């Protein structure tokens, strides 16, 4: 493990540091959990409904881990999840990788689908950060990494709710970084391009082909490539309020 303020060992009596990965049961979340485990963290792997997938992620990690379960849109469940994670040590790292996507034209989109996308992708990170920050600020150390998207700052037809949620999360990341900087807590974001995952499997083939065609490198991203950007953030003390884009040149 490195020596940055977000990834040192715990203080005397605190136990080893813990990293919480929301959406850890997913493809990208699982890869991020692997990076964190290899860096020496106890990893709390979050699932909302697919507990079996989170258990499989934990089984493949080289270090200690635990499954935590919550709907990240529910404040009480998020508080309980954070309390469970803290039983294993101080939560020094939070990666908000839980995500939800609905595809469809705004004029025909159900309001429940819109709200669920905003709640998971924007309200969820707010609730998780709110639960994690008091201890991080008191300890004057911590890393928060939010997973955003190129859809947050460029047009993405058929993804109005998703784009709005990720644009909001980018804004939250930057403002929260300023709020936390003097207490030694950094807040950054990683913006992946199109990654093969359970979430993107719902994208219609025609839309998928269109998205790949817009990528200069001409292919989808591998989850491990995105996870390495998270690892870079963990190792850089002087980085906060930034969006690290890993999209094969899509945003150019």
PDB file of C-alpha atoms in Angstrom:
ATOM      1  CA  UNK A   1       0.000   0.000   0.000  1.00  0.00           C
ATOM      2  CA  UNK A   2       1.083   3.551  -0.661  1.00  0.00           C
ATOM      3  CA  UNK A   3       1.449   6.443   1.730  1.00  0.00           C
ATOM      4  CA  UNK A   4      -1.346   8.806   0.613  1.00  0.00           C
ATOM      5  CA  UNK A   5      -3.838  10.069   3.152  1.00  0.00           C
ATOM      6  CA  UNK A   6      -6.609   7.917   1.728  1.00  0.00           C
ATOM      7  CA  UNK A   7      -4.754   4.606   1.824  1.00  0.00           C
ATOM      8  CA  UNK A   8      -2.569   4.462   4.908  1.00  0.00           C
ATOM      9  CA  UNK A   9      -3.136   1.812   7.498  1.00  0.00           C
ATOM     10  CA  UNK A  10      -5.614   2.620  10.257  1.00  0.00           C
ATOM     11  CA  UNK A  11      -4.658   4.513  13.374  1.00  0.00           C
ATOM     12  CA  UNK A  12      -3.682   2.578  16.492  1.00  0.00           C
ATOM     13  CA  UNK A  13      -6.618   0.475  17.593  1.00  0.00           C
ATOM     14  CA  UNK A  14      -8.624   1.242  14.474  1.00  0.00           C
ATOM     15  CA  UNK A  15      -7.818  -1.928  12.583  1.00  0.00           C
ATOM     16  CA  UNK A  16      -6.913  -2.168   8.872  1.00  0.00           C
ATOM     17  CA  UNK A  17      -8.462   0.367   6.487  1.00  0.00           C
ATOM     18  CA  UNK A  18     -11.673  -0.526   4.688  1.00  0.00           C
ATOM     19  CA  UNK A  19     -12.724   0.350   1.147  1.00  0.00           C
ATOM     20  CA  UNK A  20     -16.427   0.339   0.320  1.00  0.00           C
ATOM     21  CA  UNK A  21     -17.422  -0.259  -3.308  1.00  0.00           C
ATOM     22  CA  UNK A  22     -21.078   0.341  -4.100  1.00  0.00           C
ATOM     23  CA  UNK A  23     -22.136  -1.709  -7.066  1.00  0.00           C
ATOM     24  CA  UNK A  24     -19.306  -4.055  -6.161  1.00  0.00           C
ATOM     25  CA  UNK A  25     -21.340  -7.009  -7.375  1.00  0.00           C
ATOM     26  CA  UNK A  26     -21.209  -5.660 -10.952  1.00  0.00           C
ATOM     27  CA  UNK A  27     -18.578  -6.064 -13.639  1.00  0.00           C
ATOM     28  CA  UNK A  28     -16.785  -2.758 -13.078  1.00  0.00           C
ATOM     29  CA  UNK A  29     -17.330  -2.734  -9.331  1.00  0.00           C
ATOM     30  CA  UNK A  30     -15.837  -6.201  -9.078  1.00  0.00           C
ATOM     31  CA  UNK A  31     -12.693  -5.127 -10.938  1.00  0.00           C
ATOM     32  CA  UNK A  32     -12.354  -2.088  -8.660  1.00  0.00           C
ATOM     33  CA  UNK A  33     -12.770  -4.325  -5.625  1.00  0.00           C
ATOM     34  CA  UNK A  34      -9.880  -6.428  -6.937  1.00  0.00           C
ATOM     35  CA  UNK A  35      -7.617  -3.385  -7.252  1.00  0.00           C
ATOM     36  CA  UNK A  36      -8.447  -2.304  -3.703  1.00  0.00           C
ATOM     37  CA  UNK A  37      -7.916  -5.769  -2.286  1.00  0.00           C
ATOM     38  CA  UNK A  38      -4.496  -6.056  -3.903  1.00  0.00           C
ATOM     39  CA  UNK A  39      -3.583  -2.703  -2.334  1.00  0.00           C
ATOM     40  CA  UNK A  40      -4.247  -4.160   1.112  1.00  0.00           C
ATOM     41  CA  UNK A  41      -7.718  -2.909   1.943  1.00  0.00           C
ATOM     42  CA  UNK A  42     -10.453  -4.916   3.537  1.00  0.00           C
ATOM     43  CA  UNK A  43     -13.113  -4.545   0.853  1.00  0.00           C
ATOM     44  CA  UNK A  44     -16.806  -4.118   1.595  1.00  0.00           C
ATOM     45  CA  UNK A  45     -18.505  -5.317  -1.595  1.00  0.00           C
ATOM     46  CA  UNK A  46     -21.971  -3.822  -1.933  1.00  0.00           C
ATOM     47  CA  UNK A  47     -24.976  -5.411  -3.567  1.00  0.00           C
ATOM     48  CA  UNK A  48     -28.561  -4.258  -3.750  1.00  0.00           C
ATOM     49  CA  UNK A  49     -30.284  -7.482  -4.785  1.00  0.00           C
ATOM     50  CA  UNK A  50     -27.675  -9.797  -6.326  1.00  0.00           C
ATOM     51  CA  UNK A  51     -25.992 -10.946  -3.133  1.00  0.00           C
ATOM     52  CA  UNK A  52     -24.719 -14.105  -4.822  1.00  0.00           C
ATOM     53  CA  UNK A  53     -22.755 -12.009  -7.328  1.00  0.00           C
ATOM     54  CA  UNK A  54     -21.181 -10.014  -4.479  1.00  0.00           C
ATOM     55  CA  UNK A  55     -20.239 -13.247  -2.750  1.00  0.00           C
ATOM     56  CA  UNK A  56     -18.532 -14.449  -5.940  1.00  0.00           C
ATOM     57  CA  UNK A  57     -16.557 -11.201  -6.107  1.00  0.00           C
ATOM     58  CA  UNK A  58     -15.467 -11.630  -2.494  1.00  0.00           C
ATOM     59  CA  UNK A  59     -14.456 -15.240  -3.135  1.00  0.00           C
ATOM     60  CA  UNK A  60     -12.075 -14.076  -5.864  1.00  0.00           C
ATOM     61  CA  UNK A  61     -10.326 -11.380  -3.835  1.00  0.00           C
ATOM     62  CA  UNK A  62      -6.845 -12.030  -2.418  1.00  0.00           C
ATOM     63  CA  UNK A  63      -7.520 -10.261   0.873  1.00  0.00           C
ATOM     64  CA  UNK A  64     -10.280  -9.975   3.480  1.00  0.00           C
ATOM     65  CA  UNK A  65     -13.684  -8.822   2.344  1.00  0.00           C
ATOM     66  CA  UNK A  66     -17.333  -8.722   3.302  1.00  0.00           C
ATOM     67  CA  UNK A  67     -20.655  -8.398   1.511  1.00  0.00           C
ATOM     68  CA  UNK A  68     -22.812  -5.420   2.474  1.00  0.00           C
ATOM     69  CA  UNK A  69     -26.379  -5.074   1.268  1.00  0.00           C
ATOM     70  CA  UNK A  70     -28.424  -1.912   0.791  1.00  0.00           C
ATOM     71  CA  UNK A  71     -30.603   0.036  -1.584  1.00  0.00           C
ATOM     72  CA  UNK A  72     -28.373   3.101  -1.984  1.00  0.00           C
ATOM     73  CA  UNK A  73     -31.457   5.291  -2.471  1.00  0.00           C
ATOM     74  CA  UNK A  74     -32.641   4.554   1.085  1.00  0.00           C
ATOM     75  CA  UNK A  75     -30.940   6.675   3.761  1.00  0.00           C
ATOM     76  CA  UNK A  76     -31.566   4.219   6.600  1.00  0.00           C
ATOM     77  CA  UNK A  77     -30.198   1.284   4.620  1.00  0.00           C
ATOM     78  CA  UNK A  78     -27.112   3.293   3.632  1.00  0.00           C
ATOM     79  CA  UNK A  79     -26.445   4.207   7.269  1.00  0.00           C
ATOM     80  CA  UNK A  80     -26.774   0.562   8.276  1.00  0.00           C
ATOM     81  CA  UNK A  81     -24.447  -0.487   5.442  1.00  0.00           C
ATOM     82  CA  UNK A  82     -21.802   1.997   6.568  1.00  0.00           C
ATOM     83  CA  UNK A  83     -22.063   0.778  10.157  1.00  0.00           C
ATOM     84  CA  UNK A  84     -21.564  -2.805   8.959  1.00  0.00           C
ATOM     85  CA  UNK A  85     -18.512  -1.833   6.901  1.00  0.00           C
ATOM     86  CA  UNK A  86     -16.988   0.003   9.873  1.00  0.00           C
ATOM     87  CA  UNK A  87     -17.072  -3.166  11.958  1.00  0.00           C
ATOM     88  CA  UNK A  88     -14.093  -4.268   9.873  1.00  0.00           C
ATOM     89  CA  UNK A  89     -12.115  -1.043  10.341  1.00  0.00           C
ATOM     90  CA  UNK A  90     -12.204   2.642   9.410  1.00  0.00           C
ATOM     91  CA  UNK A  91     -13.686   3.325   5.971  1.00  0.00           C
ATOM     92  CA  UNK A  92     -10.872   5.231   4.245  1.00  0.00           C
ATOM     93  CA  UNK A  93     -12.080   4.761   0.649  1.00  0.00           C
ATOM     94  CA  UNK A  94     -15.514   4.956  -0.948  1.00  0.00           C
ATOM     95  CA  UNK A  95     -16.069   4.179  -4.620  1.00  0.00           C
ATOM     96  CA  UNK A  96     -19.579   4.963  -5.847  1.00  0.00           C
ATOM     97  CA  UNK A  97     -19.917   2.514  -8.722  1.00  0.00           C
ATOM     98  CA  UNK A  98     -23.577   1.537  -8.342  1.00  0.00           C
ATOM     99  CA  UNK A  99     -25.458   2.627 -11.425  1.00  0.00           C
ATOM    100  CA  UNK A 100     -28.768   2.411 -13.237  1.00  0.00           C
ATOM    101  CA  UNK A 101     -29.567   3.163 -16.861  1.00  0.00           C
ATOM    102  CA  UNK A 102     -32.831   3.513 -18.725  1.00  0.00           C
ATOM    103  CA  UNK A 103     -32.825   3.976 -22.479  1.00  0.00           C
ATOM    104  CA  UNK A 104     -35.662   5.757 -24.247  1.00  0.00           C
ATOM    105  CA  UNK A 105     -36.855   9.066 -25.589  1.00  0.00           C
ATOM    106  CA  UNK A 106     -37.826  11.547 -22.896  1.00  0.00           C
ATOM    107  CA  UNK A 107     -41.291  12.141 -24.362  1.00  0.00           C
ATOM    108  CA  UNK A 108     -42.138   8.466 -23.920  1.00  0.00           C
ATOM    109  CA  UNK A 109     -40.250   7.736 -20.694  1.00  0.00           C
ATOM    110  CA  UNK A 110     -42.152   6.797 -17.569  1.00  0.00           C
ATOM    111  CA  UNK A 111     -41.557   9.115 -14.634  1.00  0.00           C
ATOM    112  CA  UNK A 112     -40.777   6.145 -12.374  1.00  0.00           C
ATOM    113  CA  UNK A 113     -37.914   5.130 -14.694  1.00  0.00           C
ATOM    114  CA  UNK A 114     -36.598   8.699 -14.714  1.00  0.00           C
ATOM    115  CA  UNK A 115     -36.725   8.963 -10.919  1.00  0.00           C
ATOM    116  CA  UNK A 116     -35.077   5.592 -10.355  1.00  0.00           C
ATOM    117  CA  UNK A 117     -32.140   6.582 -12.582  1.00  0.00           C
ATOM    118  CA  UNK A 118     -31.669   9.902 -10.778  1.00  0.00           C
ATOM    119  CA  UNK A 119     -32.066   8.250  -7.376  1.00  0.00           C
ATOM    120  CA  UNK A 120     -29.509   5.487  -7.951  1.00  0.00           C
ATOM    121  CA  UNK A 121     -26.933   7.552  -9.862  1.00  0.00           C
ATOM    122  CA  UNK A 122     -27.113  10.849  -7.962  1.00  0.00           C
ATOM    123  CA  UNK A 123     -29.053  10.565  -4.709  1.00  0.00           C
ATOM    124  CA  UNK A 124     -27.261   7.289  -3.930  1.00  0.00           C
ATOM    125  CA  UNK A 125     -23.745   8.787  -4.012  1.00  0.00           C
ATOM    126  CA  UNK A 126     -25.013  11.730  -1.941  1.00  0.00           C
ATOM    127  CA  UNK A 127     -26.327   9.392   0.758  1.00  0.00           C
ATOM    128  CA  UNK A 128     -23.187   7.222   0.733  1.00  0.00           C
ATOM    129  CA  UNK A 129     -20.865  10.241   0.910  1.00  0.00           C
ATOM    130  CA  UNK A 130     -22.949  11.781   3.680  1.00  0.00           C
ATOM    131  CA  UNK A 131     -22.658   8.574   5.700  1.00  0.00           C
ATOM    132  CA  UNK A 132     -18.904   8.182   5.117  1.00  0.00           C
ATOM    133  CA  UNK A 133     -17.681  11.753   5.485  1.00  0.00           C
ATOM    134  CA  UNK A 134     -18.013  12.464   9.231  1.00  0.00           C
ATOM    135  CA  UNK A 135     -15.410   9.810  10.087  1.00  0.00           C
ATOM    136  CA  UNK A 136     -13.169  10.726   7.133  1.00  0.00           C
ATOM    137  CA  UNK A 137     -13.217  14.406   8.062  1.00  0.00           C
ATOM    138  CA  UNK A 138     -12.542  13.659  11.716  1.00  0.00           C
ATOM    139  CA  UNK A 139      -9.606  11.403  10.806  1.00  0.00           C
ATOM    140  CA  UNK A 140      -8.387  13.890   8.164  1.00  0.00           C
ATOM    141  CA  UNK A 141      -7.946  11.191   5.544  1.00  0.00           C
ATOM    142  CA  UNK A 142     -10.055   9.635   2.860  1.00  0.00           C
ATOM    143  CA  UNK A 143     -10.633   9.032  -0.824  1.00  0.00           C
ATOM    144  CA  UNK A 144     -13.993   9.296  -2.555  1.00  0.00           C
ATOM    145  CA  UNK A 145     -14.200   8.210  -6.192  1.00  0.00           C
ATOM    146  CA  UNK A 146     -17.432   8.614  -8.138  1.00  0.00           C
ATOM    147  CA  UNK A 147     -18.018   6.720 -11.365  1.00  0.00           C
ATOM    148  CA  UNK A 148     -19.524   9.129 -13.886  1.00  0.00           C
ATOM    149  CA  UNK A 149     -19.872   8.996 -17.686  1.00  0.00           C
ATOM    150  CA  UNK A 150     -19.110  10.936 -20.867  1.00  0.00           C
ATOM    151  CA  UNK A 151     -22.915  11.202 -21.095  1.00  0.00           C
ATOM    152  CA  UNK A 152     -22.662  13.691 -18.241  1.00  0.00           C
ATOM    153  CA  UNK A 153     -21.105  16.388 -20.395  1.00  0.00           C
ATOM    154  CA  UNK A 154     -22.055  15.571 -23.977  1.00  0.00           C
ATOM    155  CA  UNK A 155     -25.259  14.790 -25.862  1.00  0.00           C
ATOM    156  CA  UNK A 156     -26.441  11.207 -25.571  1.00  0.00           C
ATOM    157  CA  UNK A 157     -29.823  10.699 -27.298  1.00  0.00           C
ATOM    158  CA  UNK A 158     -32.122   8.277 -25.531  1.00  0.00           C
ATOM    159  CA  UNK A 159     -30.283   8.727 -22.241  1.00  0.00           C
ATOM    160  CA  UNK A 160     -31.676  11.987 -20.876  1.00  0.00           C
ATOM    161  CA  UNK A 161     -32.168  10.670 -17.342  1.00  0.00           C
ATOM    162  CA  UNK A 162     -28.774   8.967 -17.307  1.00  0.00           C
ATOM    163  CA  UNK A 163     -27.054  12.068 -18.715  1.00  0.00           C
ATOM    164  CA  UNK A 164     -28.755  14.319 -16.180  1.00  0.00           C
ATOM    165  CA  UNK A 165     -27.774  12.061 -13.291  1.00  0.00           C
ATOM    166  CA  UNK A 166     -24.118  11.853 -14.335  1.00  0.00           C
ATOM    167  CA  UNK A 167     -23.882  15.596 -15.015  1.00  0.00           C
ATOM    168  CA  UNK A 168     -25.203  16.164 -11.510  1.00  0.00           C
ATOM    169  CA  UNK A 169     -22.659  13.736 -10.064  1.00  0.00           C
ATOM    170  CA  UNK A 170     -19.815  15.529 -11.831  1.00  0.00           C
ATOM    171  CA  UNK A 171     -20.969  18.803 -10.291  1.00  0.00           C
ATOM    172  CA  UNK A 172     -21.307  17.190  -6.871  1.00  0.00           C
ATOM    173  CA  UNK A 173     -17.807  15.732  -7.145  1.00  0.00           C
ATOM    174  CA  UNK A 174     -16.205  19.109  -7.812  1.00  0.00           C
ATOM    175  CA  UNK A 175     -18.113  21.002  -5.131  1.00  0.00           C
ATOM    176  CA  UNK A 176     -17.568  18.297  -2.520  1.00  0.00           C
ATOM    177  CA  UNK A 177     -13.849  18.267  -3.314  1.00  0.00           C
ATOM    178  CA  UNK A 178     -13.639  21.935  -2.333  1.00  0.00           C
ATOM    179  CA  UNK A 179     -15.653  21.325   0.841  1.00  0.00           C
ATOM    180  CA  UNK A 180     -13.370  18.497   1.987  1.00  0.00           C
ATOM    181  CA  UNK A 181      -9.921  19.574   0.817  1.00  0.00           C
ATOM    182  CA  UNK A 182      -8.755  21.260   4.018  1.00  0.00           C
ATOM    183  CA  UNK A 183      -9.563  18.105   5.969  1.00  0.00           C
ATOM    184  CA  UNK A 184      -7.357  15.873   3.846  1.00  0.00           C
ATOM    185  CA  UNK A 185     -10.194  14.128   2.000  1.00  0.00           C
ATOM    186  CA  UNK A 186     -10.016  14.051  -1.799  1.00  0.00           C
ATOM    187  CA  UNK A 187     -13.012  13.636  -4.087  1.00  0.00           C
ATOM    188  CA  UNK A 188     -12.543  12.706  -7.733  1.00  0.00           C
ATOM    189  CA  UNK A 189     -14.412  10.958 -10.526  1.00  0.00           C
ATOM    190  CA  UNK A 190     -13.628   8.418 -13.213  1.00  0.00           C
ATOM    191  CA  UNK A 191     -15.549   8.708 -16.473  1.00  0.00           C
ATOM    192  CA  UNK A 192     -15.494   5.398 -18.364  1.00  0.00           C
ATOM    193  CA  UNK A 193     -16.489   5.067 -21.941  1.00  0.00           C
ATOM    194  CA  UNK A 194     -18.662   2.180 -23.072  1.00  0.00           C
ATOM    195  CA  UNK A 195     -17.795  -0.794 -20.841  1.00  0.00           C
ATOM    196  CA  UNK A 196     -19.122  -4.300 -21.353  1.00  0.00           C
ATOM    197  CA  UNK A 197     -21.151  -4.941 -18.202  1.00  0.00           C
ATOM    198  CA  UNK A 198     -24.501  -6.149 -16.936  1.00  0.00           C
ATOM    199  CA  UNK A 199     -25.828  -2.593 -17.043  1.00  0.00           C
ATOM    200  CA  UNK A 200     -24.796  -1.867 -20.633  1.00  0.00           C
ATOM    201  CA  UNK A 201     -26.100  -5.246 -21.784  1.00  0.00           C
ATOM    202  CA  UNK A 202     -29.526  -3.583 -21.890  1.00  0.00           C
ATOM    203  CA  UNK A 203     -28.386  -1.124 -24.581  1.00  0.00           C
ATOM    204  CA  UNK A 204     -30.074  -2.016 -27.906  1.00  0.00           C
ATOM    205  CA  UNK A 205     -27.669  -3.449 -30.538  1.00  0.00           C
ATOM    206  CA  UNK A 206     -28.164  -0.502 -32.895  1.00  0.00           C
ATOM    207  CA  UNK A 207     -27.338   2.005 -30.141  1.00  0.00           C
ATOM    208  CA  UNK A 208     -24.360  -0.105 -29.070  1.00  0.00           C
ATOM    209  CA  UNK A 209     -22.969  -0.140 -32.605  1.00  0.00           C
ATOM    210  CA  UNK A 210     -23.462   3.623 -32.883  1.00  0.00           C
ATOM    211  CA  UNK A 211     -21.605   4.226 -29.610  1.00  0.00           C
ATOM    212  CA  UNK A 212     -18.659   2.024 -30.572  1.00  0.00           C
ATOM    213  CA  UNK A 213     -18.471   3.722 -33.960  1.00  0.00           C
ATOM    214  CA  UNK A 214     -17.934   7.057 -32.166  1.00  0.00           C
ATOM    215  CA  UNK A 215     -14.930   5.732 -30.200  1.00  0.00           C
ATOM    216  CA  UNK A 216     -11.607   6.581 -31.923  1.00  0.00           C
ATOM    217  CA  UNK A 217      -9.994   3.418 -30.560  1.00  0.00           C
ATOM    218  CA  UNK A 218     -12.869   1.464 -32.105  1.00  0.00           C
ATOM    219  CA  UNK A 219     -13.727  -0.829 -29.207  1.00  0.00           C
ATOM    220  CA  UNK A 220     -15.415  -0.990 -25.832  1.00  0.00           C
ATOM    221  CA  UNK A 221     -13.412  -0.555 -22.654  1.00  0.00           C
ATOM    222  CA  UNK A 222     -12.360  -3.431 -20.459  1.00  0.00           C
ATOM    223  CA  UNK A 223     -13.438  -3.028 -16.846  1.00  0.00           C
ATOM    224  CA  UNK A 224      -9.849  -3.623 -15.701  1.00  0.00           C
ATOM    225  CA  UNK A 225      -8.702  -0.582 -17.709  1.00  0.00           C
ATOM    226  CA  UNK A 226     -11.155   1.636 -15.854  1.00  0.00           C
ATOM    227  CA  UNK A 227     -10.226   0.125 -12.496  1.00  0.00           C
ATOM    228  CA  UNK A 228      -6.612   1.163 -13.051  1.00  0.00           C
ATOM    229  CA  UNK A 229      -7.738   4.789 -13.186  1.00  0.00           C
ATOM    230  CA  UNK A 230      -9.252   4.366  -9.726  1.00  0.00           C
ATOM    231  CA  UNK A 231      -5.934   2.973  -8.537  1.00  0.00           C
ATOM    232  CA  UNK A 232      -4.137   6.026  -9.952  1.00  0.00           C
ATOM    233  CA  UNK A 233      -6.404   8.326  -7.939  1.00  0.00           C
ATOM    234  CA  UNK A 234      -5.707   6.388  -4.747  1.00  0.00           C
ATOM    235  CA  UNK A 235      -1.993   6.943  -5.197  1.00  0.00           C
ATOM    236  CA  UNK A 236      -2.103  10.693  -5.847  1.00  0.00           C
ATOM    237  CA  UNK A 237      -2.368  12.943  -2.781  1.00  0.00           C
ATOM    238  CA  UNK A 238      -2.485  16.170  -4.804  1.00  0.00           C
ATOM    239  CA  UNK A 239      -5.456  15.290  -6.995  1.00  0.00           C
ATOM    240  CA  UNK A 240      -8.961  16.422  -6.119  1.00  0.00           C
ATOM    241  CA  UNK A 241     -12.038  17.701  -7.900  1.00  0.00           C
ATOM    242  CA  UNK A 242     -10.963  16.063 -11.169  1.00  0.00           C
ATOM    243  CA  UNK A 243     -12.680  13.827 -13.701  1.00  0.00           C
ATOM    244  CA  UNK A 244     -10.325  11.197 -15.145  1.00  0.00           C
ATOM    245  CA  UNK A 245     -11.696  10.144 -18.528  1.00  0.00           C
ATOM    246  CA  UNK A 246     -11.085   6.577 -19.738  1.00  0.00           C
ATOM    247  CA  UNK A 247     -13.172   6.456 -22.893  1.00  0.00           C
ATOM    248  CA  UNK A 248     -10.955   5.525 -25.836  1.00  0.00           C
ATOM    249  CA  UNK A 249     -11.095   9.109 -27.092  1.00  0.00           C
ATOM    250  CA  UNK A 250     -14.890   9.356 -27.195  1.00  0.00           C
ATOM    251  CA  UNK A 251     -14.960  12.811 -25.616  1.00  0.00           C
ATOM    252  CA  UNK A 252     -12.483  14.325 -28.109  1.00  0.00           C
TER     253      UNK A 252
END
